[in-house]
mmCIF file of C-alpha atoms and ligand atoms in Angstrom:
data_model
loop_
_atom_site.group_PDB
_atom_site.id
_atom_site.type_symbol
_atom_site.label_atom_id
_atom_site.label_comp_id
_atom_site.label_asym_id
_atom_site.label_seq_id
_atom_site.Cartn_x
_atom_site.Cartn_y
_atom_site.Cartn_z
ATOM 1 C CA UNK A 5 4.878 161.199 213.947
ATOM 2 C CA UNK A 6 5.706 162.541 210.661
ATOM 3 C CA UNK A 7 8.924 161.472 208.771
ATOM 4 C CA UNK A 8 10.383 162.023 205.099
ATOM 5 C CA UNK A 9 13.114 160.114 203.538
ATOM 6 C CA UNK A 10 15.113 163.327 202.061
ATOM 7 C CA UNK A 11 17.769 164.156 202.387
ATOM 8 C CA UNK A 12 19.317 160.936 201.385
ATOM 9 C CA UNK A 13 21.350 160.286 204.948
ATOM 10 C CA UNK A 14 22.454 157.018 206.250
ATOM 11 C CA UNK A 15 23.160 156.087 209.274
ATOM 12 C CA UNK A 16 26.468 156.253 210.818
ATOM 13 C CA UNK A 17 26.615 153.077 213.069
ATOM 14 C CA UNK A 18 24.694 150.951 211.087
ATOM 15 C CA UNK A 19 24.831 152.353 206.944
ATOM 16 C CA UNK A 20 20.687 152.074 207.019
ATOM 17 C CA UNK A 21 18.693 154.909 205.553
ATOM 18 C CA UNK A 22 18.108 157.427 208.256
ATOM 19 C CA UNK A 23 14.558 159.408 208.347
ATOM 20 C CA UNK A 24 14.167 162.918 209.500
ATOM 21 C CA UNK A 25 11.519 162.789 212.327
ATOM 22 C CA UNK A 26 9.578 165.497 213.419
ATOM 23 C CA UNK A 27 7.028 165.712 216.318
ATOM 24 C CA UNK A 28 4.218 167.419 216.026
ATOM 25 C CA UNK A 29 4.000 168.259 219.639
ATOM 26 C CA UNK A 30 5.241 171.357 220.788
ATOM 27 C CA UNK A 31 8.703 171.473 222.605
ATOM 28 C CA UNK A 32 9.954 168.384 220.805
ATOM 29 C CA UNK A 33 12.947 168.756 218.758
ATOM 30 C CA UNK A 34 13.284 166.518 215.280
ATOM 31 C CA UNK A 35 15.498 163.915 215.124
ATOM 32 C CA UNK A 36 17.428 161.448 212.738
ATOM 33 C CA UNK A 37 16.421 157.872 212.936
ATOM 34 C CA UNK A 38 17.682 154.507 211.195
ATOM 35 C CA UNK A 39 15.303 151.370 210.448
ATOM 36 C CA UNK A 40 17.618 149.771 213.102
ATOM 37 C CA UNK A 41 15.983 152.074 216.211
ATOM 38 C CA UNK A 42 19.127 154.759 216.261
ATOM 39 C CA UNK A 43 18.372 157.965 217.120
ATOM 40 C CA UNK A 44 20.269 160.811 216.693
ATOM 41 C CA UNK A 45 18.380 164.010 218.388
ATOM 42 C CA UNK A 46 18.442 167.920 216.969
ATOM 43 C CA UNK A 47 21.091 169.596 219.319
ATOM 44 C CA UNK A 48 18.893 173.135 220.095
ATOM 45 C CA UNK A 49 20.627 175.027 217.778
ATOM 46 C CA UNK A 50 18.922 172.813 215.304
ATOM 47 C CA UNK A 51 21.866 170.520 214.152
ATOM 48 C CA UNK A 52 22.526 166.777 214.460
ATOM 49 C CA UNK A 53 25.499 165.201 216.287
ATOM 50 C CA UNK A 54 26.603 162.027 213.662
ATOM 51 C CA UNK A 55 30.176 161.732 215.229
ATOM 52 C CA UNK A 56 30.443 158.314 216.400
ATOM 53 C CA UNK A 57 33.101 156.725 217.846
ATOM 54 C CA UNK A 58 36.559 157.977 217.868
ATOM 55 C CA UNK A 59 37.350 161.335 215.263
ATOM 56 C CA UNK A 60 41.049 161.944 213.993
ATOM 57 C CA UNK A 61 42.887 163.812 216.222
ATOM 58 C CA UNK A 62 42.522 167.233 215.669
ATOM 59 C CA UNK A 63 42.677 170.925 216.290
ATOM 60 C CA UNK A 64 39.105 171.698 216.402
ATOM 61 C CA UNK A 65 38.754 175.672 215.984
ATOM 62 C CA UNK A 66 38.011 177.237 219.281
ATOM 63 C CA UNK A 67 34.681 179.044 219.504
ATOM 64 C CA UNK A 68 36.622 182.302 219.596
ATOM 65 C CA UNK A 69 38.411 181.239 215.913
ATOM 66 C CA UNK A 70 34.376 180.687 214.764
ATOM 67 C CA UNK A 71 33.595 184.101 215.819
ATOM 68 C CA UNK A 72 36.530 185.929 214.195
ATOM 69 C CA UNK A 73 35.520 183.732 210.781
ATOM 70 C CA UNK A 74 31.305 184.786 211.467
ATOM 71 C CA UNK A 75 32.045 188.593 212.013
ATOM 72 C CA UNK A 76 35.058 188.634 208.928
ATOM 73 C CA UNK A 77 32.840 187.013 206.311
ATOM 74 C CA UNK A 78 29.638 189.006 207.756
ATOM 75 C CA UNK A 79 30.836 192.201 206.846
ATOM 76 C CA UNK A 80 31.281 191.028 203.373
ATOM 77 C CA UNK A 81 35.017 191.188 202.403
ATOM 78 C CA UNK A 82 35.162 188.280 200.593
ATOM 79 C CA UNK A 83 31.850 188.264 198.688
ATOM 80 C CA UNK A 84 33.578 188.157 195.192
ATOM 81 C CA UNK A 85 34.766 185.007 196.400
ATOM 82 C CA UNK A 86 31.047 183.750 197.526
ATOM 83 C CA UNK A 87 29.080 185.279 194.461
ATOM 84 C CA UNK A 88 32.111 182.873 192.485
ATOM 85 C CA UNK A 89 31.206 179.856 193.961
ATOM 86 C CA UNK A 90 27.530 180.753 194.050
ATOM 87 C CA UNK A 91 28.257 180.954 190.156
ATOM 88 C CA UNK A 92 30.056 177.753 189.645
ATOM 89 C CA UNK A 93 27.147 176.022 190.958
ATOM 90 C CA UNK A 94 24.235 177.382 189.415
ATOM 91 C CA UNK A 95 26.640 176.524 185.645
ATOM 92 C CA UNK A 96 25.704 172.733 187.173
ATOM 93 C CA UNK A 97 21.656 173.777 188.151
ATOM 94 C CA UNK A 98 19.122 172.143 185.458
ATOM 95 C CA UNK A 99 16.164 174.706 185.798
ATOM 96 C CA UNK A 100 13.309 173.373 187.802
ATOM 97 C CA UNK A 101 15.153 170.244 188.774
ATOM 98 C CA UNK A 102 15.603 169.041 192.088
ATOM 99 C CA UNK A 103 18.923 169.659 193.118
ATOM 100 C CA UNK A 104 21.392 168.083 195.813
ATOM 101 C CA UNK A 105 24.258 169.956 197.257
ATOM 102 C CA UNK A 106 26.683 168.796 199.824
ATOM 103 C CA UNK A 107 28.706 171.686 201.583
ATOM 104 C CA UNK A 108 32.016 169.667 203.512
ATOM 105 C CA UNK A 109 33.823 171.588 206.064
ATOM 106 C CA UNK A 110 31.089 173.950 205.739
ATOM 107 C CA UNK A 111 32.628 176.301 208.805
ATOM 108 C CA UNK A 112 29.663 179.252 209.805
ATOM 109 C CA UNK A 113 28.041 178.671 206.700
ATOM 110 C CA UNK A 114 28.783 181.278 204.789
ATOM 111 C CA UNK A 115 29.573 180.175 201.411
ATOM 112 C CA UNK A 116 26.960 177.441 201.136
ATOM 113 C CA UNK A 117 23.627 180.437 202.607
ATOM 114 C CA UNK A 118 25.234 182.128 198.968
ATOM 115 C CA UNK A 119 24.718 179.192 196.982
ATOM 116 C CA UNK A 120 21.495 178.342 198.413
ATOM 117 C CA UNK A 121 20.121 182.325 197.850
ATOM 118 C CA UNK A 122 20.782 181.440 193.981
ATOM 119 C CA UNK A 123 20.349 177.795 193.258
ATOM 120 C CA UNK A 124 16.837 177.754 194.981
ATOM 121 C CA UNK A 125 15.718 180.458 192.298
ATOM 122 C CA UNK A 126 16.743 178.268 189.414
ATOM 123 C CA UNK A 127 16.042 174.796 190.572
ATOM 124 C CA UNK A 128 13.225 172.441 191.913
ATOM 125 C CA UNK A 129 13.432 171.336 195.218
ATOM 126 C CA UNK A 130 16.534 171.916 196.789
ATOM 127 C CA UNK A 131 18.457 169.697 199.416
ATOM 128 C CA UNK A 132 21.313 170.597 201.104
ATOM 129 C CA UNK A 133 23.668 169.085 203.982
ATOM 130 C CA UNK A 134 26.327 170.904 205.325
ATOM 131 C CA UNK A 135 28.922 169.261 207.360
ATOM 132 C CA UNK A 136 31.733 169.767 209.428
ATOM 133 C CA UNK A 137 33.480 168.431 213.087
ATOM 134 C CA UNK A 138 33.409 171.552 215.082
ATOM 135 C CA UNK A 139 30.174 172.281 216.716
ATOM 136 C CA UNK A 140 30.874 175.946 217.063
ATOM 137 C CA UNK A 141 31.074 176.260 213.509
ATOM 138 C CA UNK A 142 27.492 174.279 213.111
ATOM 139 C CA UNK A 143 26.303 176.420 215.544
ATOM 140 C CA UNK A 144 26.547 179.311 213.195
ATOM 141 C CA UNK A 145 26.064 177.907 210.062
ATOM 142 C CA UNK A 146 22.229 176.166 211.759
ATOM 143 C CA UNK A 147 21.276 179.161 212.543
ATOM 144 C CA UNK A 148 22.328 181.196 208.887
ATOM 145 C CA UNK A 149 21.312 178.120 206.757
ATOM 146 C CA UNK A 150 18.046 176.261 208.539
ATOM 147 C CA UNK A 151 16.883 174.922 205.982
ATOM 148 C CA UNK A 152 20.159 172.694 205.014
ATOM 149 C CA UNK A 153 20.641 169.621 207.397
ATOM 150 C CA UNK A 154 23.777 170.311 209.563
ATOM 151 C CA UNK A 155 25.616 167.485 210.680
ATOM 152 C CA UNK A 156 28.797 167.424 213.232
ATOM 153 C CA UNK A 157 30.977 164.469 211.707
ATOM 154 C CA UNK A 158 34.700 163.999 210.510
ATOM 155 C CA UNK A 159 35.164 163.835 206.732
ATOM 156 C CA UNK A 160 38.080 161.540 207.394
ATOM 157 C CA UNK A 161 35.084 158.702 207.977
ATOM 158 C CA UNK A 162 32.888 157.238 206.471
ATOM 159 C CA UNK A 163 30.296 160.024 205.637
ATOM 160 C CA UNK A 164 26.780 159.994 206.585
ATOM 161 C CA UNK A 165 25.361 160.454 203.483
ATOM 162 C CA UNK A 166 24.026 158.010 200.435
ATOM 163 C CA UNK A 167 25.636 156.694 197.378
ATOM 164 C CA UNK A 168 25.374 159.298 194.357
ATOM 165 C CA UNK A 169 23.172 161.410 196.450
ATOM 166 C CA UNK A 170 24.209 164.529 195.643
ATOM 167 C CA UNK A 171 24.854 166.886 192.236
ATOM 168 C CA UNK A 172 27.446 169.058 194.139
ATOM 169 C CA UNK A 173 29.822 168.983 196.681
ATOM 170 C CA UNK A 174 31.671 171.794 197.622
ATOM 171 C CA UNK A 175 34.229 172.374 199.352
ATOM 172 C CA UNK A 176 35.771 175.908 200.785
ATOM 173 C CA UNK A 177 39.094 175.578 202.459
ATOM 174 C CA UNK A 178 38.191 172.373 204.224
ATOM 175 C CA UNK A 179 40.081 168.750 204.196
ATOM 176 C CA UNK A 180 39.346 166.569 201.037
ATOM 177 C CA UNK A 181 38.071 162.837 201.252
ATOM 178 C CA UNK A 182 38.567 161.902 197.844
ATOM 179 C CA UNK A 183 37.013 158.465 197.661
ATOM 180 C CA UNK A 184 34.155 159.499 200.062
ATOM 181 C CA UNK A 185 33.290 162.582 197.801
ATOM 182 C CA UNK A 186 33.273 160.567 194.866
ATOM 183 C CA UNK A 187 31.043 158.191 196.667
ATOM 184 C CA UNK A 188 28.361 160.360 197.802
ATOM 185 C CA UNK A 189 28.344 162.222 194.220
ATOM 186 C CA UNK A 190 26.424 161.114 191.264
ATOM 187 C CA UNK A 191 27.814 159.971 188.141
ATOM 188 C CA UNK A 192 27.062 163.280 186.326
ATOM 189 C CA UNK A 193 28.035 165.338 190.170
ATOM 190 C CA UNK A 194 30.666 167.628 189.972
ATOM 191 C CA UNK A 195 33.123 168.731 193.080
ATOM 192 C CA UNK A 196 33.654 172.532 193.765
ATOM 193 C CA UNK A 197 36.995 173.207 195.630
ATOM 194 C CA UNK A 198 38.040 176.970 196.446
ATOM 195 C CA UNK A 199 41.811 176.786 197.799
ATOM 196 C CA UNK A 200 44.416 179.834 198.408
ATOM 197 C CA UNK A 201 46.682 180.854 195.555
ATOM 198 C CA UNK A 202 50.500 181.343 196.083
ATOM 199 C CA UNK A 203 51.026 185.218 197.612
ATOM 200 C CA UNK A 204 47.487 184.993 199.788
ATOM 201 C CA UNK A 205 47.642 186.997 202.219
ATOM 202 C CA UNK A 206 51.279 187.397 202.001
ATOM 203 C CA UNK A 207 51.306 190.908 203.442
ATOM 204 C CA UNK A 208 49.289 190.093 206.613
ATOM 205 C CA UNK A 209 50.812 186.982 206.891
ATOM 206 C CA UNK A 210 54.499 188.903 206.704
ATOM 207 C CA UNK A 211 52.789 190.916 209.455
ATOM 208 C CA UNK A 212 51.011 188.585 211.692
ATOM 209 C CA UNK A 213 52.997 185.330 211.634
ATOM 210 C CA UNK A 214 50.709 183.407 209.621
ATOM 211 C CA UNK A 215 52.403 180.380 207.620
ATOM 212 C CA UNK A 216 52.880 181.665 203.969
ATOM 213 C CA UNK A 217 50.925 179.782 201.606
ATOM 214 C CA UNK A 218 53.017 177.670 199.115
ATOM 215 C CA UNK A 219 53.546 177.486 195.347
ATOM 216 C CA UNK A 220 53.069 173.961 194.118
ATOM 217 C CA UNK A 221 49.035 173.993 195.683
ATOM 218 C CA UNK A 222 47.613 172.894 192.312
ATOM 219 C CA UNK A 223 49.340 170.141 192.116
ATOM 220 C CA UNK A 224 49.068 169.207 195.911
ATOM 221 C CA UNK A 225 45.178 169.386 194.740
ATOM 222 C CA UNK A 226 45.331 167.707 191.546
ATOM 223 C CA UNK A 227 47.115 164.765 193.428
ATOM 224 C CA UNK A 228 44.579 164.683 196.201
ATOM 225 C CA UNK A 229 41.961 163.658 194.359
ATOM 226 C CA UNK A 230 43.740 161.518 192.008
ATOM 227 C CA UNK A 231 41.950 158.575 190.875
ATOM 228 C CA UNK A 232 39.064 159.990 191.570
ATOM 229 C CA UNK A 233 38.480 163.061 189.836
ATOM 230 C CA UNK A 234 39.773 164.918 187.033
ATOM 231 C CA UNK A 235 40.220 168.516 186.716
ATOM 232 C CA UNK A 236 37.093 170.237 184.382
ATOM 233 C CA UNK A 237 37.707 174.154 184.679
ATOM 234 C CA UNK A 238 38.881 176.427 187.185
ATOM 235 C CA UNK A 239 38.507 180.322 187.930
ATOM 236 C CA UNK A 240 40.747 182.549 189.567
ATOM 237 C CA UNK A 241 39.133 185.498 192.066
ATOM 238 C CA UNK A 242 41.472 187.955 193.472
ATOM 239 C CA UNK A 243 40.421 190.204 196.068
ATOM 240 C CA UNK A 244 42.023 193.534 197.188
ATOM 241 C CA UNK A 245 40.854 194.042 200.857
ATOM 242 C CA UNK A 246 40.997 197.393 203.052
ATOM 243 C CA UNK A 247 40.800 196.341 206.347
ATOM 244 C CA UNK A 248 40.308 198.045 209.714
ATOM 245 C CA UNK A 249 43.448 196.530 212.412
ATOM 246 C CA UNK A 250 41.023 194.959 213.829
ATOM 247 C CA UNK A 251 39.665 193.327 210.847
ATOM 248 C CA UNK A 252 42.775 192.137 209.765
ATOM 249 C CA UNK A 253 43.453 190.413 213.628
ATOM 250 C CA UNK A 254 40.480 188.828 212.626
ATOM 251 C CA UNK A 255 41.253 187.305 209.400
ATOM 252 C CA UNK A 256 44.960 186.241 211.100
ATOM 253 C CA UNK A 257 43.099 184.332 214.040
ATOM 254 C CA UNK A 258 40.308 182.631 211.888
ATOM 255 C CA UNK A 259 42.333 180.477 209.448
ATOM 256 C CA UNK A 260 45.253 177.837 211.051
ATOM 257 C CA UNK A 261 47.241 180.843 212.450
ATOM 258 C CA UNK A 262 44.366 181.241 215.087
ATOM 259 C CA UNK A 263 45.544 177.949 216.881
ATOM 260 C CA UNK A 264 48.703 179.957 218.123
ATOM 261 C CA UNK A 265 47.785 183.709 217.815
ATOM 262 C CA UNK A 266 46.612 185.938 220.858
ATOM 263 C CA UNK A 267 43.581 187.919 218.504
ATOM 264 C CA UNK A 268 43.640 191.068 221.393
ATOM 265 C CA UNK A 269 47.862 191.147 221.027
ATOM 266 C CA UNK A 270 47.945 190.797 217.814
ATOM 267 C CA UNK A 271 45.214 193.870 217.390
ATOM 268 C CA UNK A 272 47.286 196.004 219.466
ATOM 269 C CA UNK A 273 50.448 195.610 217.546
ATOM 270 C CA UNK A 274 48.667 195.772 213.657
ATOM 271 C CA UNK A 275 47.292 198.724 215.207
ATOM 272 C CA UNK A 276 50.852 200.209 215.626
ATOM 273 C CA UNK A 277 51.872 199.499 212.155
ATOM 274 C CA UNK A 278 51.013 201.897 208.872
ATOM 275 C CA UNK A 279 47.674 200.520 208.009
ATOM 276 C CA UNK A 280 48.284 197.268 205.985
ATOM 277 C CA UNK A 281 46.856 198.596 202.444
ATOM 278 C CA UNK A 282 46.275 196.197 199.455
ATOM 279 C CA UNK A 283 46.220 193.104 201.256
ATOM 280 C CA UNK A 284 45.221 190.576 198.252
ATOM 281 C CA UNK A 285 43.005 187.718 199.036
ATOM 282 C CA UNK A 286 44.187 185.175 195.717
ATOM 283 C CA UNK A 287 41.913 182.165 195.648
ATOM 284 C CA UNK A 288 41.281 179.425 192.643
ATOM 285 C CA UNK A 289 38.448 177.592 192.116
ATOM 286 C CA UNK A 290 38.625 174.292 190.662
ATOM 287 C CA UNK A 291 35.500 172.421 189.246
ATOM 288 C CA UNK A 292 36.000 168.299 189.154
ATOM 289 C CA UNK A 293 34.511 165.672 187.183
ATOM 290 C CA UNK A 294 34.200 161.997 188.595
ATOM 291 C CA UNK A 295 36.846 160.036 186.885
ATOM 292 C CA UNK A 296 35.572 156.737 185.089
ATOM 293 C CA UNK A 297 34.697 154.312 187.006
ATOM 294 C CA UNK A 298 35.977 156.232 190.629
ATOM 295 C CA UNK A 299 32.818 155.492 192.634
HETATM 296 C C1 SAM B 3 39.256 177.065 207.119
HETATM 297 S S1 SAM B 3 37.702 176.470 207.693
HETATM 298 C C2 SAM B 3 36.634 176.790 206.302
HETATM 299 C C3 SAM B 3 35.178 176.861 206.660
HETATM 300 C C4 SAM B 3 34.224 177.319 205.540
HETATM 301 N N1 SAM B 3 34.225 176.406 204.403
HETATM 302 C C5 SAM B 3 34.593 178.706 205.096
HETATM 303 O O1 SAM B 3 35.279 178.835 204.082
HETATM 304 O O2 SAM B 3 34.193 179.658 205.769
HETATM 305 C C6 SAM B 3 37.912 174.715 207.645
HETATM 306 C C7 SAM B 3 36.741 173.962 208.223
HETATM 307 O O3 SAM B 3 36.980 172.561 208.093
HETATM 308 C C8 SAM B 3 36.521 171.933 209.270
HETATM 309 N N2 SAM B 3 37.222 170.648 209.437
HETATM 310 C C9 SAM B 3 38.532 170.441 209.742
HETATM 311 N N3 SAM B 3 38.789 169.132 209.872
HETATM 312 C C10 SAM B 3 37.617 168.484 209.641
HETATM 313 C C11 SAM B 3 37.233 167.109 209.641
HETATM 314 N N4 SAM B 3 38.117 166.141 209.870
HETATM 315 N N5 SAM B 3 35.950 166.813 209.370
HETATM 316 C C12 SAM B 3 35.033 167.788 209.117
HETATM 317 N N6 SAM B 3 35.329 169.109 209.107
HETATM 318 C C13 SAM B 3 36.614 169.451 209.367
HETATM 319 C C14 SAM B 3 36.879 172.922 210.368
HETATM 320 O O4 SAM B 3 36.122 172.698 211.550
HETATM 321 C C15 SAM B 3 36.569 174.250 209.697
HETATM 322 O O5 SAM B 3 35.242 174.693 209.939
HETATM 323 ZN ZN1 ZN B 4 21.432 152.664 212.320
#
């Protein structure tokens, strides 16, 4: 039975080097072993299950939530934001090196497919592993990014994945585990973040009931990863959407708000409003070094 060390996993029970395995035979799926005889098997959709024990008690996003986010980014509204990030990490790409790139919170998938479409004409071989706890989500993002290993775990644990393993780690709107990021990176890595700006949204959020996002977010970042990163550059995208009603239930239910929102009611009653013009997607994107001696 074949196997291949990359991508540079470990195991989650037992921290040993885990081995993608895949039959040959037909009908078998591949599956992630350790030197210690774990085994963690390809779900059908083509990702792997690492969750062990007990994750932090969470929200997960319904399946529902994971549709909204598929069909909202699908149709493209936000692609300034992906063809951003996309361009943040190919700045980091050495041509014709091999290049790692770890995608946390990686929802549907979205952001890292653009990343991989233009690092993987610049650099060697390219690994990626994209990560996140709801299986919904993974479900997507298998499917849209098959050749990235897709792993169900919770960032607030240990992650499954090497010392300085990776060049990149990005990180779209998903929870931040400084000391595990700065693990997993290299010394030379650098960490991608894309968080909302103050005013994001504010219209539809006025509109739909969506918590407002706060001033003060930089520094909530900045102190997040204190210790173990420091601040290198960041970019500002703004987008100006025109969205259909039902476009804009969609981006409501897909972020937090979606926990608490009815999507169908909440379609109906944008639907009786004046159309919602100029709604401003604000987003920053902040590129971190490793601070000395973090890891
Ligand atoms: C707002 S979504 C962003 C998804 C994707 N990066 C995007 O921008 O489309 C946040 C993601 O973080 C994931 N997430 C939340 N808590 C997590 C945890 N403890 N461990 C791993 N992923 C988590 C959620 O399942 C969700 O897919
Ligand atoms: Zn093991």
């Amino acid at each position: 039975m074949p196997s291949t060390p990359a991508p540079p996993l470990r195991c989650p029970l037992c921290g040993g080097e885990l081995m993608v395995h895949r039959p040959t035979d037909e009908g078998s799926r591949p599956r992630l072993v350790c030197g210690a005889g774990h085994s963690f098997d390809a779900a059908r959709q083509g990702y792997y299950n690492l969750l062990v024990g007990k994750g932090t008690v969470f929200e997960a996003d319904t399946a529902d939530m994971v549709a909204a986010r598929f069909n909202f980014l699908d149709a493209g509204h936000y692609r300034p934001l992906a063809d951003a990030v996309s361009q943040a990490v190919l700045a980091l790409v050495q041509p014709g090196q091999p290049f790692t790139v770890l995608d946390s919170g990686t929802g549907t998938g979205h952001y890292l497919r653009a990343v991989l479409d233009d690092v993987s004409r610049v650099a060697g071989d390219v690994t990626a592993v994209a990560l996140d706890i709801s299986k919904f989500a993974l479900r997507r993002a298998a499917r849209l990014n098959p050749e990235a290993i897709n792993l169900v775990c919770d960032v607030w644990q240990p992650l499954p994945v090497a010392d300085a393993a990776a060049d990149v780690v990005t990180v779209i709107f998903a929870p931040r585990n400084a000391g595990e990021f700065a693990r997993v990176l290299r010394a030379d890595g650098r960490l991608v973040v894309v968080t909302p700006r103050a005013g994001h949204l504010a219209s539809l959020a006025a509109e739909a009931g969506m918590l407002a996002i706060e001033d003060h977010k930089d520094a909530r970042l900045a102190e997040s990863l204190a210790g173990f990163f420091v601040p290198e550059s960041a970019r500002d995208v703004d987008v100006r959407l025109r969205l259909t009603p039902g476009e804009m239930a969609d981006l409501a239910f897909m972020g937090p708000a979606g926990h608490h929102l009815d999507r169908d009611a909440l379609a109906v009653k944008l639907e009786a409003k004046e159309p919602v013009s100029g709604v401003e997607a604000l987003f920053r994107i902040t590129v971190f070094r490793p601070a000395e001696g973090a890891a």
